[in-house]
Short mmCIF file of C-alpha atoms and ligand atoms in Angstrom, two decimals:
data_model
loop_
_atom_site.label_atom_id
_atom_site.label_comp_id
_atom_site.label_asym_id
_atom_site.label_seq_id
_atom_site.Cartn_x
_atom_site.Cartn_y
_atom_site.Cartn_z
CA MET A 1 88.69 124.00 31.80
CA SER A 2 85.14 122.13 31.78
CA GLY A 3 83.05 122.61 28.92
CA VAL A 4 79.63 124.28 29.47
CA ALA A 5 77.19 121.11 28.09
CA GLN A 6 79.18 119.14 30.87
CA ARG A 7 77.27 120.52 33.36
CA GLY A 8 73.44 119.88 32.27
CA PRO A 9 71.58 119.14 28.85
CA GLN A 10 73.49 119.55 25.60
CA LYS A 11 73.41 123.32 24.66
CA THR A 12 72.54 124.08 20.94
CA PHE A 13 74.17 127.09 18.85
CA TYR A 14 72.87 128.70 15.42
CA LEU A 15 75.84 130.55 13.63
CA GLU A 16 74.90 132.88 10.62
CA THR A 17 77.84 134.37 8.49
CA PHE A 18 78.04 137.54 6.55
CA GLY A 19 81.00 138.37 4.64
CA CYS A 20 84.17 137.09 3.08
CA GLN A 21 86.23 133.59 2.98
CA MET A 22 87.72 134.68 5.94
CA ASN A 23 84.75 135.09 7.79
CA VAL A 24 83.24 131.86 6.80
CA HIS A 25 86.32 129.97 7.60
CA ASP A 26 86.39 131.84 10.72
CA SER A 27 82.97 130.28 11.75
CA GLU A 28 84.28 126.80 10.47
CA LYS A 29 86.66 127.65 13.32
CA VAL A 30 84.32 128.63 15.64
CA VAL A 31 81.52 125.67 15.13
CA GLY A 32 84.52 123.18 15.63
CA THR A 33 85.61 125.16 18.89
CA LEU A 34 81.73 124.93 20.36
CA VAL A 35 81.34 121.31 19.39
CA GLN A 36 84.54 120.29 20.95
CA GLN A 37 83.26 122.10 23.93
CA GLY A 38 79.91 119.85 23.63
CA TYR A 39 77.57 122.43 21.93
CA ARG A 40 75.18 121.04 19.24
CA GLN A 41 74.91 123.14 15.76
CA VAL A 42 71.21 123.62 14.67
CA GLU A 43 69.70 124.94 11.80
CA THR A 44 67.51 127.90 12.95
CA VAL A 45 67.28 130.31 15.49
CA GLU A 46 64.29 128.72 16.97
CA GLN A 47 66.10 125.71 17.92
CA ALA A 48 69.07 127.23 19.68
CA ASP A 49 70.04 128.38 22.90
CA LEU A 50 72.55 130.78 21.74
CA ILE A 51 72.35 132.62 18.51
CA LEU A 52 75.70 133.88 16.89
CA TYR A 53 76.39 136.16 13.84
CA ASN A 54 79.69 136.09 12.47
CA THR A 55 79.98 139.92 11.15
CA CYS A 56 81.29 141.83 7.98
CA SER A 57 81.73 145.59 8.13
CA ILE A 58 83.44 145.87 4.77
CA ARG A 59 80.59 148.15 3.49
CA ASP A 60 77.82 149.98 5.56
CA LYS A 61 75.05 147.57 4.20
CA ALA A 62 77.08 144.31 5.71
CA GLU A 63 77.15 146.00 8.36
CA GLN A 64 73.46 146.88 8.86
CA LYS A 65 72.40 143.29 7.93
CA VAL A 66 73.57 142.18 11.25
CA PHE A 67 71.47 144.30 13.06
CA HIS A 68 68.48 144.21 11.08
CA ARG A 69 68.71 140.29 11.95
CA LEU A 70 69.30 141.08 15.34
CA ALA A 71 66.30 143.27 15.63
CA ASP A 72 64.33 140.37 13.75
CA TYR A 73 65.01 138.06 16.60
CA LYS A 74 65.35 140.07 19.70
CA LYS A 75 61.81 138.97 20.79
CA LEU A 76 63.42 135.36 21.61
CA GLN A 77 65.43 136.56 24.08
CA ALA A 78 62.39 136.10 26.48
CA GLN A 79 62.58 132.60 25.57
CA GLY A 80 66.19 132.53 27.36
CA LYS A 81 68.04 132.51 24.37
CA ARG A 82 71.41 134.19 24.20
CA PHE A 83 72.90 136.59 21.45
CA GLY A 84 76.29 137.00 20.23
CA VAL A 85 78.19 139.47 17.89
CA LEU A 86 81.39 138.20 16.32
CA GLY A 87 83.46 138.90 13.67
CA CYS A 88 84.30 142.80 12.35
CA VAL A 89 81.17 144.46 13.37
CA ALA A 90 82.09 143.39 16.76
CA GLN A 91 85.66 144.51 16.70
CA GLN A 92 84.72 148.06 15.25
CA GLU A 93 81.72 148.74 17.30
CA GLY A 94 82.71 147.31 20.46
CA GLU A 95 80.17 147.90 23.37
CA LYS A 96 78.40 150.09 21.30
CA ILE A 97 76.53 147.02 20.42
CA PHE A 98 75.05 146.37 23.68
CA GLU A 99 73.49 150.12 23.00
CA ARG A 100 72.10 149.42 19.73
CA ALA A 101 71.00 145.72 20.38
CA PRO A 102 70.51 145.76 24.20
CA HIS A 103 69.56 141.85 24.06
CA VAL A 104 73.16 141.03 22.96
CA SER A 105 75.13 139.37 25.75
CA LEU A 106 78.43 138.39 24.03
CA VAL A 107 80.99 140.79 21.88
CA CYS A 108 83.77 139.50 20.81
CA GLY A 109 86.53 140.36 17.93
CA SER A 110 88.15 137.74 15.60
CA ALA A 111 91.58 137.35 17.19
CA SER A 112 89.52 136.43 20.60
CA TYR A 113 87.91 133.55 19.26
CA ARG A 114 90.28 131.08 21.02
CA ARG A 115 88.81 132.38 24.26
CA LEU A 116 85.17 131.67 23.08
CA PRO A 117 84.93 128.76 25.47
CA GLU A 118 85.94 130.71 28.64
CA MET A 119 83.73 133.62 27.43
CA LEU A 120 80.63 131.25 27.22
CA VAL A 121 81.63 129.19 30.30
CA GLN A 122 81.36 132.78 32.05
CA LEU A 123 78.00 133.29 30.36
CA LYS A 124 76.63 130.43 31.23
CA ASN A 125 77.70 130.64 34.86
CA ALA A 126 76.02 134.20 35.23
CA GLN A 127 73.14 132.75 33.66
CA LEU A 128 72.83 129.75 36.15
CA GLU A 129 73.24 132.50 39.01
CA ASN A 130 70.81 134.39 37.76
CA VAL A 131 68.21 131.83 37.60
CA GLY A 132 65.09 132.23 39.92
CA ALA A 133 66.18 135.54 41.03
CA PRO A 134 65.66 137.64 37.56
CA SER A 135 65.02 141.01 40.08
CA LYS A 136 68.17 140.21 42.36
CA PRO A 137 70.80 139.00 40.31
CA ARG A 138 73.21 137.18 42.36
CA SER A 139 77.04 137.19 42.72
CA LEU A 140 79.39 136.41 39.56
CA ARG A 141 81.95 135.49 41.71
CA LEU A 142 82.79 132.10 39.79
CA GLY A 143 82.97 133.97 36.82
CA TRP A 144 85.14 136.38 38.00
CA GLU A 145 87.54 133.18 38.91
CA ALA A 146 87.05 131.83 35.41
CA MET A 147 87.79 135.28 33.95
CA SER A 148 91.03 135.60 35.59
CA LEU A 149 92.30 132.84 33.31
CA ALA A 150 91.56 135.41 30.63
CA PRO A 151 93.19 138.62 30.97
CA ASN A 152 91.91 140.25 27.83
CA LEU A 153 88.63 139.61 28.60
CA THR A 154 86.04 142.27 29.86
CA VAL A 155 83.14 141.41 31.81
CA ILE A 156 80.41 144.32 31.88
CA ASP A 157 78.75 143.19 35.26
CA PRO A 158 75.28 145.29 35.56
CA HIS A 159 75.46 145.14 39.30
CA PRO A 160 79.13 145.59 40.31
CA ALA A 161 78.06 146.82 43.64
CA LYS A 162 76.58 143.44 44.57
CA THR A 163 79.41 141.17 42.76
CA ALA A 164 82.66 140.45 44.02
CA GLN A 165 83.08 142.97 46.41
CA GLY A 166 84.61 145.35 44.29
CA ARG A 167 86.54 143.45 42.38
CA ALA A 168 84.61 144.60 39.34
CA ALA A 169 86.61 147.75 39.02
CA SER A 170 89.78 145.55 38.39
CA VAL A 171 88.32 143.23 35.59
CA GLY A 172 85.54 145.28 34.00
CA GLU A 173 83.42 148.37 33.35
CA THR A 174 80.18 149.14 34.65
CA ARG A 175 77.60 149.67 32.00
CA ASP A 176 74.15 149.49 34.36
CA SER A 177 73.45 152.95 34.14
CA ARG A 178 72.26 152.86 30.55
CA LEU A 179 70.20 149.69 31.12
CA GLY A 180 66.67 149.41 31.88
CA THR A 181 65.09 146.94 34.33
CA GLN A 182 64.71 143.96 32.35
CA ASP A 183 68.38 144.71 30.29
CA SER A 184 70.29 144.88 33.40
CA GLN A 185 69.45 140.99 34.18
CA LEU A 186 71.99 140.59 31.31
CA VAL A 187 75.43 139.77 31.73
CA ARG A 188 77.34 141.19 28.89
CA ILE A 189 80.84 139.38 27.98
CA THR A 190 83.29 141.42 25.56
CA GLY A 191 86.41 139.87 23.99
CA LEU A 192 87.94 142.63 22.11
CA ASP A 193 91.37 142.70 20.23
CA ASP A 194 94.31 145.10 20.77
CA ARG A 195 95.25 145.99 17.16
CA GLN A 196 98.74 144.96 18.30
CA THR A 197 97.55 141.31 18.77
CA ASP A 198 99.84 138.63 17.84
CA GLU A 199 97.30 135.88 18.61
CA CYS A 200 95.93 133.75 15.23
CA PHE A 201 93.07 131.62 15.51
CA GLU A 202 94.84 128.28 14.96
CA THR A 203 92.69 125.10 16.20
CA GLU A 204 92.61 121.64 15.17
CA PHE A 205 88.53 122.05 15.99
CA THR A 206 87.78 122.95 12.39
CA ALA A 207 84.30 121.92 11.31
CA ARG A 208 85.05 122.30 7.36
CA ASN A 209 81.87 122.42 5.59
CA ASN A 210 82.54 120.37 2.48
CA PRO A 211 84.75 117.33 2.74
CA HIS A 212 86.52 117.78 -0.79
CA ARG A 213 87.79 121.55 -0.48
CA GLY A 214 88.70 123.44 2.66
CA TYR A 215 90.47 126.45 3.49
CA ILE A 216 93.68 127.39 5.42
CA THR A 217 94.47 130.75 6.68
CA ILE A 218 97.83 131.48 6.39
CA ILE A 219 98.21 135.28 7.48
CA GLU A 220 95.71 137.07 9.58
CA GLY A 221 95.14 141.25 9.69
CA CYS A 222 96.59 143.71 7.31
CA ASP A 223 99.16 146.46 7.51
CA LYS A 224 98.57 147.97 3.89
CA PHE A 225 95.86 150.94 5.48
CA CYS A 226 94.24 151.35 2.16
CA ALA A 227 92.27 154.80 2.70
CA TYR A 228 88.88 153.46 2.40
CA CYS A 229 89.17 149.99 4.36
CA VAL A 230 88.08 149.03 7.96
CA VAL A 231 89.84 145.64 7.83
CA PRO A 232 93.32 146.98 9.54
CA PHE A 233 91.42 148.33 12.21
CA THR A 234 88.90 145.03 12.73
CA ARG A 235 91.39 142.61 12.09
CA GLY A 236 94.43 143.67 13.59
CA LYS A 237 97.91 143.78 12.50
CA GLU A 238 99.54 141.55 9.96
CA ARG A 239 100.47 137.94 11.28
CA SER A 240 101.60 135.01 9.47
CA ARG A 241 101.20 131.37 10.71
CA THR A 242 104.49 129.23 10.48
CA SER A 243 104.80 127.49 7.14
CA ALA A 244 105.52 124.06 9.35
CA SER A 245 102.11 124.58 11.00
CA VAL A 246 100.47 125.44 7.21
CA LEU A 247 101.92 122.33 5.86
CA ALA A 248 100.88 120.15 8.68
CA GLU A 249 97.42 121.15 8.14
CA ALA A 250 97.43 120.73 4.56
CA ARG A 251 98.88 117.04 5.15
CA GLN A 252 96.42 116.10 7.42
CA MET A 253 93.38 117.52 5.25
CA ALA A 254 94.97 115.58 2.36
CA ASP A 255 95.02 112.49 5.02
CA LEU A 256 91.31 113.39 5.59
CA GLY A 257 90.45 112.98 1.81
CA TYR A 258 90.49 116.63 0.94
CA THR A 259 92.09 117.32 -2.69
CA GLU A 260 91.61 121.28 -2.97
CA ILE A 261 92.89 123.66 -0.43
CA GLN A 262 92.61 127.36 -0.59
CA LEU A 263 95.19 129.87 1.26
CA LEU A 264 93.58 132.31 2.79
CA GLY A 265 94.60 135.93 4.09
CA GLN A 266 93.78 139.77 3.14
CA ASN A 267 97.02 139.62 1.43
CA VAL A 268 98.55 136.39 1.34
CA ASN A 269 101.22 137.32 -0.82
CA SER A 270 102.35 139.49 2.05
CA TYR A 271 103.17 136.50 3.81
CA LYS A 272 106.35 136.04 6.21
CA ASP A 273 107.12 132.74 7.80
CA PRO A 274 107.58 133.67 11.16
CA ALA A 275 109.76 131.04 12.28
CA GLY A 276 112.90 128.83 11.79
CA LYS A 277 116.07 129.73 10.87
CA PRO A 278 116.42 132.36 7.97
CA ALA A 279 117.60 129.98 5.30
CA SER A 280 114.65 127.86 5.68
CA ARG A 281 111.79 130.06 6.40
CA LYS A 282 109.41 130.31 3.01
CA SER A 283 108.38 132.98 0.84
CA PHE A 284 104.69 133.25 -0.21
CA ALA A 285 105.72 131.24 -3.61
CA GLU A 286 107.79 128.90 -1.76
CA LEU A 287 104.88 128.02 0.53
CA LEU A 288 102.55 127.66 -2.06
CA ALA A 289 104.53 125.24 -4.34
CA ALA A 290 105.13 123.03 -0.81
CA VAL A 291 101.24 122.96 -0.36
CA GLY A 292 100.71 122.36 -4.20
CA GLU A 293 103.46 119.21 -3.64
CA VAL A 294 101.55 117.68 -0.57
CA THR A 295 100.57 113.99 -1.72
CA GLY A 296 96.94 113.85 -2.59
CA ILE A 297 96.21 117.41 -3.19
CA ARG A 298 95.36 117.95 -6.82
CA ARG A 299 94.36 121.76 -6.86
CA VAL A 300 95.57 124.48 -4.77
CA ARG A 301 94.16 128.45 -4.72
CA PHE A 302 94.65 131.35 -2.77
CA THR A 303 93.28 134.98 -2.22
CA THR A 304 93.60 137.70 -1.74
CA SER A 305 96.78 139.11 -3.53
CA HIS A 306 97.93 142.62 -3.11
CA PRO A 307 99.55 143.90 -6.58
CA ARG A 308 102.34 145.61 -4.29
CA ASP A 309 103.80 142.26 -2.88
CA PHE A 310 102.73 140.52 -6.05
CA GLY A 311 105.96 138.91 -7.26
CA ARG A 312 107.19 137.20 -10.62
CA ASP A 313 108.28 134.07 -8.28
CA ILE A 314 104.44 133.16 -7.79
CA VAL A 315 103.98 132.92 -11.78
CA ALA A 316 106.96 130.88 -11.71
CA ALA A 317 105.73 128.69 -9.01
CA ILE A 318 102.25 128.39 -10.75
CA ASP A 319 103.93 127.28 -13.86
CA ALA A 320 106.39 124.97 -11.96
CA VAL A 321 103.79 122.92 -9.87
CA PRO A 322 100.71 121.47 -11.43
CA ALA A 323 98.39 121.32 -8.70
CA LEU A 324 98.69 125.34 -8.05
CA CYS A 325 95.37 126.63 -10.27
CA ASP A 326 95.29 128.66 -13.40
CA HIS A 327 93.61 131.76 -11.43
CA VAL A 328 94.97 134.47 -9.95
CA HIS A 329 92.96 137.26 -7.79
CA LEU A 330 94.43 140.58 -8.04
CA PRO A 331 92.56 143.40 -6.90
CA VAL A 332 93.17 146.76 -8.99
CA GLN A 333 90.41 148.82 -7.31
CA SER A 334 90.79 151.72 -9.81
CA GLY A 335 92.54 152.48 -13.26
CA SER A 336 93.79 156.31 -12.44
CA ASP A 337 96.93 156.83 -10.77
CA ARG A 338 95.38 159.65 -9.29
CA VAL A 339 92.69 157.82 -7.32
CA LEU A 340 95.19 154.97 -6.86
CA GLY A 341 97.24 157.30 -4.81
CA ALA A 342 94.43 158.91 -2.77
CA MET A 343 93.41 155.57 -1.81
CA GLN A 344 96.91 154.88 -0.40
CA ARG A 345 97.34 151.64 -2.57
CA LEU A 346 100.93 152.08 -3.31
CA TYR A 347 101.07 151.07 -6.87
CA THR A 348 100.22 152.66 -10.41
CA ARG A 349 98.29 151.55 -13.22
CA GLU A 350 101.37 150.81 -15.14
CA GLN A 351 102.89 149.00 -12.22
CA TYR A 352 99.59 146.85 -11.82
CA LEU A 353 99.83 146.20 -15.90
CA GLU A 354 103.56 144.86 -15.54
CA ARG A 355 102.08 142.05 -12.66
CA ILE A 356 99.30 140.96 -15.58
CA ALA A 357 102.30 141.24 -18.22
CA TRP A 358 104.27 138.61 -15.86
CA MET A 359 101.02 136.49 -15.80
CA ARG A 360 100.43 136.51 -19.31
CA ALA A 361 103.97 135.64 -20.10
CA GLY A 362 103.74 132.43 -18.16
CA ARG A 363 103.37 128.98 -19.45
CA ARG A 364 99.87 128.51 -18.36
CA GLU A 365 96.79 130.63 -19.25
CA ILE A 366 95.99 132.03 -15.82
CA ALA A 367 92.46 133.58 -15.46
CA ILE A 368 92.82 136.96 -13.83
CA THR A 369 90.02 138.70 -11.67
CA THR A 370 89.84 141.72 -9.66
CA ASP A 371 88.03 144.03 -7.41
CA VAL A 372 87.20 147.70 -8.63
CA ILE A 373 85.36 150.29 -6.62
CA VAL A 374 83.83 153.11 -7.87
CA GLY A 375 82.87 156.73 -6.82
CA PHE A 376 85.53 157.01 -4.56
CA PRO A 377 85.73 160.63 -3.03
CA GLY A 378 86.58 162.73 -5.72
CA GLU A 379 86.78 160.47 -8.51
CA THR A 380 86.09 162.49 -11.96
CA GLU A 381 84.52 161.05 -14.66
CA ALA A 382 87.60 161.21 -16.70
CA GLU A 383 89.19 158.79 -13.82
CA PHE A 384 86.29 156.44 -13.89
CA ALA A 385 86.80 156.34 -17.56
CA GLU A 386 90.32 155.24 -17.01
CA THR A 387 88.89 152.09 -15.14
CA LEU A 388 86.59 151.33 -17.93
CA THR A 389 89.83 151.48 -20.33
CA LEU A 390 91.76 149.05 -18.02
CA LEU A 391 89.29 146.53 -18.14
CA GLU A 392 89.57 146.63 -22.25
CA GLU A 393 93.57 146.48 -21.39
CA VAL A 394 93.38 143.66 -19.03
CA ARG A 395 90.03 141.72 -20.13
CA PHE A 396 89.59 140.34 -16.82
CA ASP A 397 87.79 136.47 -16.43
CA ALA A 398 85.82 138.35 -13.90
CA ILE A 399 85.23 141.52 -11.77
CA PHE A 400 84.03 142.08 -8.32
CA SER A 401 82.89 145.74 -8.06
CA PHE A 402 81.54 147.87 -5.17
CA LYS A 403 80.31 151.40 -4.91
CA TYR A 404 82.43 153.33 -2.63
CA SER A 405 81.07 153.01 1.20
CA PRO A 406 82.51 155.37 3.62
CA ARG A 407 83.59 153.13 6.82
CA PRO A 408 84.48 154.42 10.43
CA ASN A 409 88.06 155.20 11.30
CA THR A 410 89.14 155.26 7.92
CA PRO A 411 91.45 158.01 6.21
CA ALA A 412 89.00 158.43 3.22
CA LEU A 413 86.11 159.79 5.27
CA SER A 414 87.75 163.07 5.88
CA LEU A 415 88.19 163.46 1.99
CA GLU A 416 85.92 165.90 0.34
CA ASP A 417 83.89 165.81 -2.69
CA ALA A 418 81.79 162.84 -1.86
CA ILE A 419 80.06 161.27 -5.11
CA PRO A 420 76.23 161.23 -4.94
CA ASP A 421 74.99 157.38 -4.42
CA ASP A 422 73.24 157.70 -7.55
CA GLU A 423 76.17 158.73 -9.65
CA LYS A 424 77.99 155.85 -7.77
CA ALA A 425 75.14 153.64 -8.77
CA ARG A 426 75.42 154.86 -12.47
CA ARG A 427 79.28 154.10 -12.60
CA LEU A 428 78.59 150.62 -11.45
CA ASP A 429 76.32 150.01 -13.96
CA VAL A 430 78.46 151.25 -16.69
CA LEU A 431 81.16 149.14 -15.43
CA MET A 432 79.39 145.92 -15.24
CA ALA A 433 77.53 146.36 -18.55
CA ARG A 434 81.22 146.85 -19.90
CA GLN A 435 82.65 143.72 -18.26
CA LYS A 436 79.46 141.87 -18.98
CA GLU A 437 80.39 142.18 -22.92
CA ILE A 438 84.31 141.72 -22.08
CA GLN A 439 82.94 138.26 -20.54
CA ILE A 440 80.59 137.25 -22.98
CA ALA A 441 83.39 137.53 -25.88
CA HIS A 442 86.25 136.26 -23.62
CA ASN A 443 84.02 132.70 -22.60
CA LYS A 444 83.49 132.13 -26.53
CA ASN A 445 86.82 131.20 -26.62
CA TYR A 446 86.49 127.92 -24.76
CA LEU A 447 83.69 126.71 -27.06
CA GLY A 448 84.85 123.13 -28.17
CA SER A 449 87.89 123.09 -25.43
CA THR A 450 87.83 120.28 -22.37
CA SER A 451 88.71 121.37 -18.95
CA GLU A 452 89.18 119.31 -15.75
CA VAL A 453 86.61 120.40 -13.22
CA ILE A 454 85.85 119.06 -9.72
CA VAL A 455 82.10 118.43 -9.31
CA GLU A 456 80.69 120.56 -7.04
CA ALA A 457 76.73 119.35 -6.96
CA TYR A 458 74.43 117.64 -8.65
CA ASN A 459 71.12 119.61 -9.59
CA PRO A 460 68.38 116.95 -10.02
CA GLY A 461 65.69 119.22 -11.32
CA ARG A 462 67.94 119.98 -14.76
CA ASN A 463 69.71 116.67 -14.25
CA GLN A 464 72.95 118.77 -14.52
CA TRP A 465 76.42 118.37 -12.55
CA VAL A 466 77.82 121.64 -11.69
CA GLY A 467 81.78 121.85 -12.20
CA ARG A 468 84.33 124.27 -11.26
CA SER A 469 87.72 124.32 -13.41
CA SER A 470 91.18 125.07 -12.50
CA GLN A 471 90.36 128.91 -13.92
CA ASN A 472 87.70 128.97 -11.46
CA LYS A 473 84.96 129.10 -13.91
CA ILE A 474 81.87 127.24 -13.02
CA VAL A 475 81.11 124.67 -15.92
CA ASN A 476 77.60 123.08 -15.69
CA PHE A 477 77.39 119.64 -17.74
CA MET A 478 75.47 116.66 -18.68
CA ALA A 479 76.41 113.30 -18.53
CA PRO A 480 75.54 110.91 -22.04
CA GLY A 481 73.33 108.22 -20.53
CA GLY A 482 72.53 109.61 -17.29
CA ALA A 483 75.56 108.09 -15.18
CA GLY A 484 77.26 111.20 -14.12
CA PRO A 485 80.30 111.58 -11.48
CA LYS A 486 80.35 112.02 -7.86
CA VAL A 487 80.24 115.02 -5.91
CA GLY A 488 84.15 115.63 -5.41
CA ALA A 489 85.28 113.50 -8.20
CA TYR A 490 87.37 115.25 -11.03
CA ALA A 491 86.13 114.96 -14.43
CA GLN A 492 86.73 115.85 -17.94
CA VAL A 493 83.99 118.44 -19.29
CA VAL A 494 84.17 119.65 -23.15
CA VAL A 495 82.59 122.59 -23.09
CA THR A 496 79.35 123.35 -26.03
CA ALA A 497 77.65 126.68 -24.59
CA CYS A 498 78.74 129.77 -22.78
CA PHE A 499 77.29 132.43 -20.87
CA PRO A 500 78.70 135.68 -19.32
CA ASN A 501 78.98 134.01 -16.02
CA SER A 502 79.51 130.27 -16.77
CA LEU A 503 80.23 127.76 -18.93
CA ALA A 504 78.11 124.34 -20.14
CA GLY A 505 78.93 121.24 -21.58
CA GLU A 506 79.15 117.51 -21.71
CA LEU A 507 81.21 115.00 -19.85
CA VAL A 508 83.85 113.25 -21.48
CA VAL A 509 83.51 109.43 -21.40
N1 SAM B 1 92.92 142.75 0.83
C1 SAM B 1 92.47 142.89 -0.46
C2 SAM B 1 93.12 143.89 -1.40
O1 SAM B 1 93.73 144.53 -1.04
O2 SAM B 1 92.62 144.09 -2.62
C3 SAM B 1 90.81 143.23 -0.41
C4 SAM B 1 90.29 142.75 0.77
S1 SAM B 1 88.43 143.47 1.17
C5 SAM B 1 87.90 142.37 1.85
C6 SAM B 1 87.51 143.21 -0.42
C7 SAM B 1 87.57 144.32 -1.09
O3 SAM B 1 86.28 144.83 -0.61
C8 SAM B 1 88.25 145.43 -1.62
O4 SAM B 1 89.10 144.58 -2.31
C9 SAM B 1 87.56 146.35 -1.78
O5 SAM B 1 87.42 146.46 -3.66
C10 SAM B 1 86.53 146.19 -1.38
N2 SAM B 1 86.32 147.19 -0.34
C11 SAM B 1 86.74 147.14 1.02
N3 SAM B 1 86.59 148.41 1.38
C12 SAM B 1 85.82 149.42 0.62
C13 SAM B 1 84.64 150.23 0.97
N4 SAM B 1 84.81 150.94 2.07
N5 SAM B 1 83.68 150.55 0.12
C14 SAM B 1 83.72 149.73 -1.03
N6 SAM B 1 84.23 148.56 -1.19
C15 SAM B 1 85.36 148.42 -0.29
FE1 SF4 B 2 91.65 146.45 3.02
FE2 SF4 B 2 93.88 147.55 1.58
FE3 SF4 B 2 94.07 145.66 3.44
FE4 SF4 B 2 92.89 145.00 1.42
S1 SF4 B 2 95.29 145.77 1.70
S2 SF4 B 2 92.49 144.38 3.58
S3 SF4 B 2 91.75 146.69 0.98
S4 SF4 B 2 93.48 147.71 3.68
#
């Protein structure tokens, strides 16, 4: 299929990403795919022909941000700019987005990204055919032909009676009755995924932002259905990539000069190698070790791990392979067995602590971080206190804490005893204050120690370099004499000061 840019002047796009690392990496793949199609990425919405938002719906606030952004730039539609919503909000809200933001032309869930080029050709064709005939849109027939190559795409044709002699009924739905005159000139294209999709977004065209550290997706979707979480609905069923393709991508990255790889998935340790003879299929720990052994790769991280599937073999791999970083992110969500049960996490506090004990018994000092939700429906003060005692018991290196946010389709929506927002906010404050004290005390242990860091940035204002240790700690440092290392280099830094969220030190020369 020909690319959009081959038919005229180069088209430009602007892409803003909301949410987690999975979304950031999806955006890198979307950018690579569009650039390969002849598009050019630009820095501002004003410069762009096509404005894309890769969205997050994990909490209501994240979802609302997208609609605010769409409202902020709505007026640019009059200049012929087109708007697209990608990712989790797209998948969750589907065609309802067109009602709430009628200037949107494209809605595409993450498992349909491979078809984005086809969808954009379709959109472009429809636009071309409408040029010069704003009040009387022309036939979309060319587009319909293109769509026949992509059976999962739906074109919402605002003028079905005038297009393709009734073929619209077989490929799309009509929504024009709700649209005003101006809106009806828009063509709407959706690529929404079936939860049962087997598609992974594997592409050789990944436009990685950072030349030193990069992401590799190893598993997509989620089958865990925690009671509060939209991910199983927005990202579809769990599906793993083959270990062969993951390793090929890791080797390719090493050849390009990357030294750090982060393996990504909603639950990386639920990984199941889908191909090869049973004996040659790799477990997650084996895949992790194999990526850590790729020549040229100095650091491997992985996120996120689910406590239920966290085995001792992961700790053994970290012990055995020097390139695997001393850091595990293991979300606990709550310290109360009753709340964990209501959340459908399928592990107990004791089982979680057992996994912490495995890590503490390892040969290396593994930094442990977690996610916590406060104010899940029915969480009592005593149950919240159990989360606080869990913090004391584990003494996490860092936590990401959230107020429970009710999400569409999730089982927790029907639970009674919602906690008022100001009480959730109070619990969040208490939790964060307690964790801050733990981090201040914990970070003092690093004073005088030497860490290897990868240099991530230089801050000229402060004449300071920003490094990250294997334990994922930010270490800001000065270089005696002023000549510091280059971004992407590895350096030894002695820690001379500590703060709740970072360390500071001096380059060892
Ligand atoms: N798969 C990972 C796991 O099992 O822990 C987490 C992935 S989720 C994208 C990231 C975090 O968002 C979760 O660990 C949870 O703490 C938080 N989260 C998810 N749904 C939430 C909700 N409805 N309200 C508040 N926080 C939520
Ligand atoms: Fe969401 Fe639970 Fe799946 Fe994590 S494991 S993505 S929290 S449903």
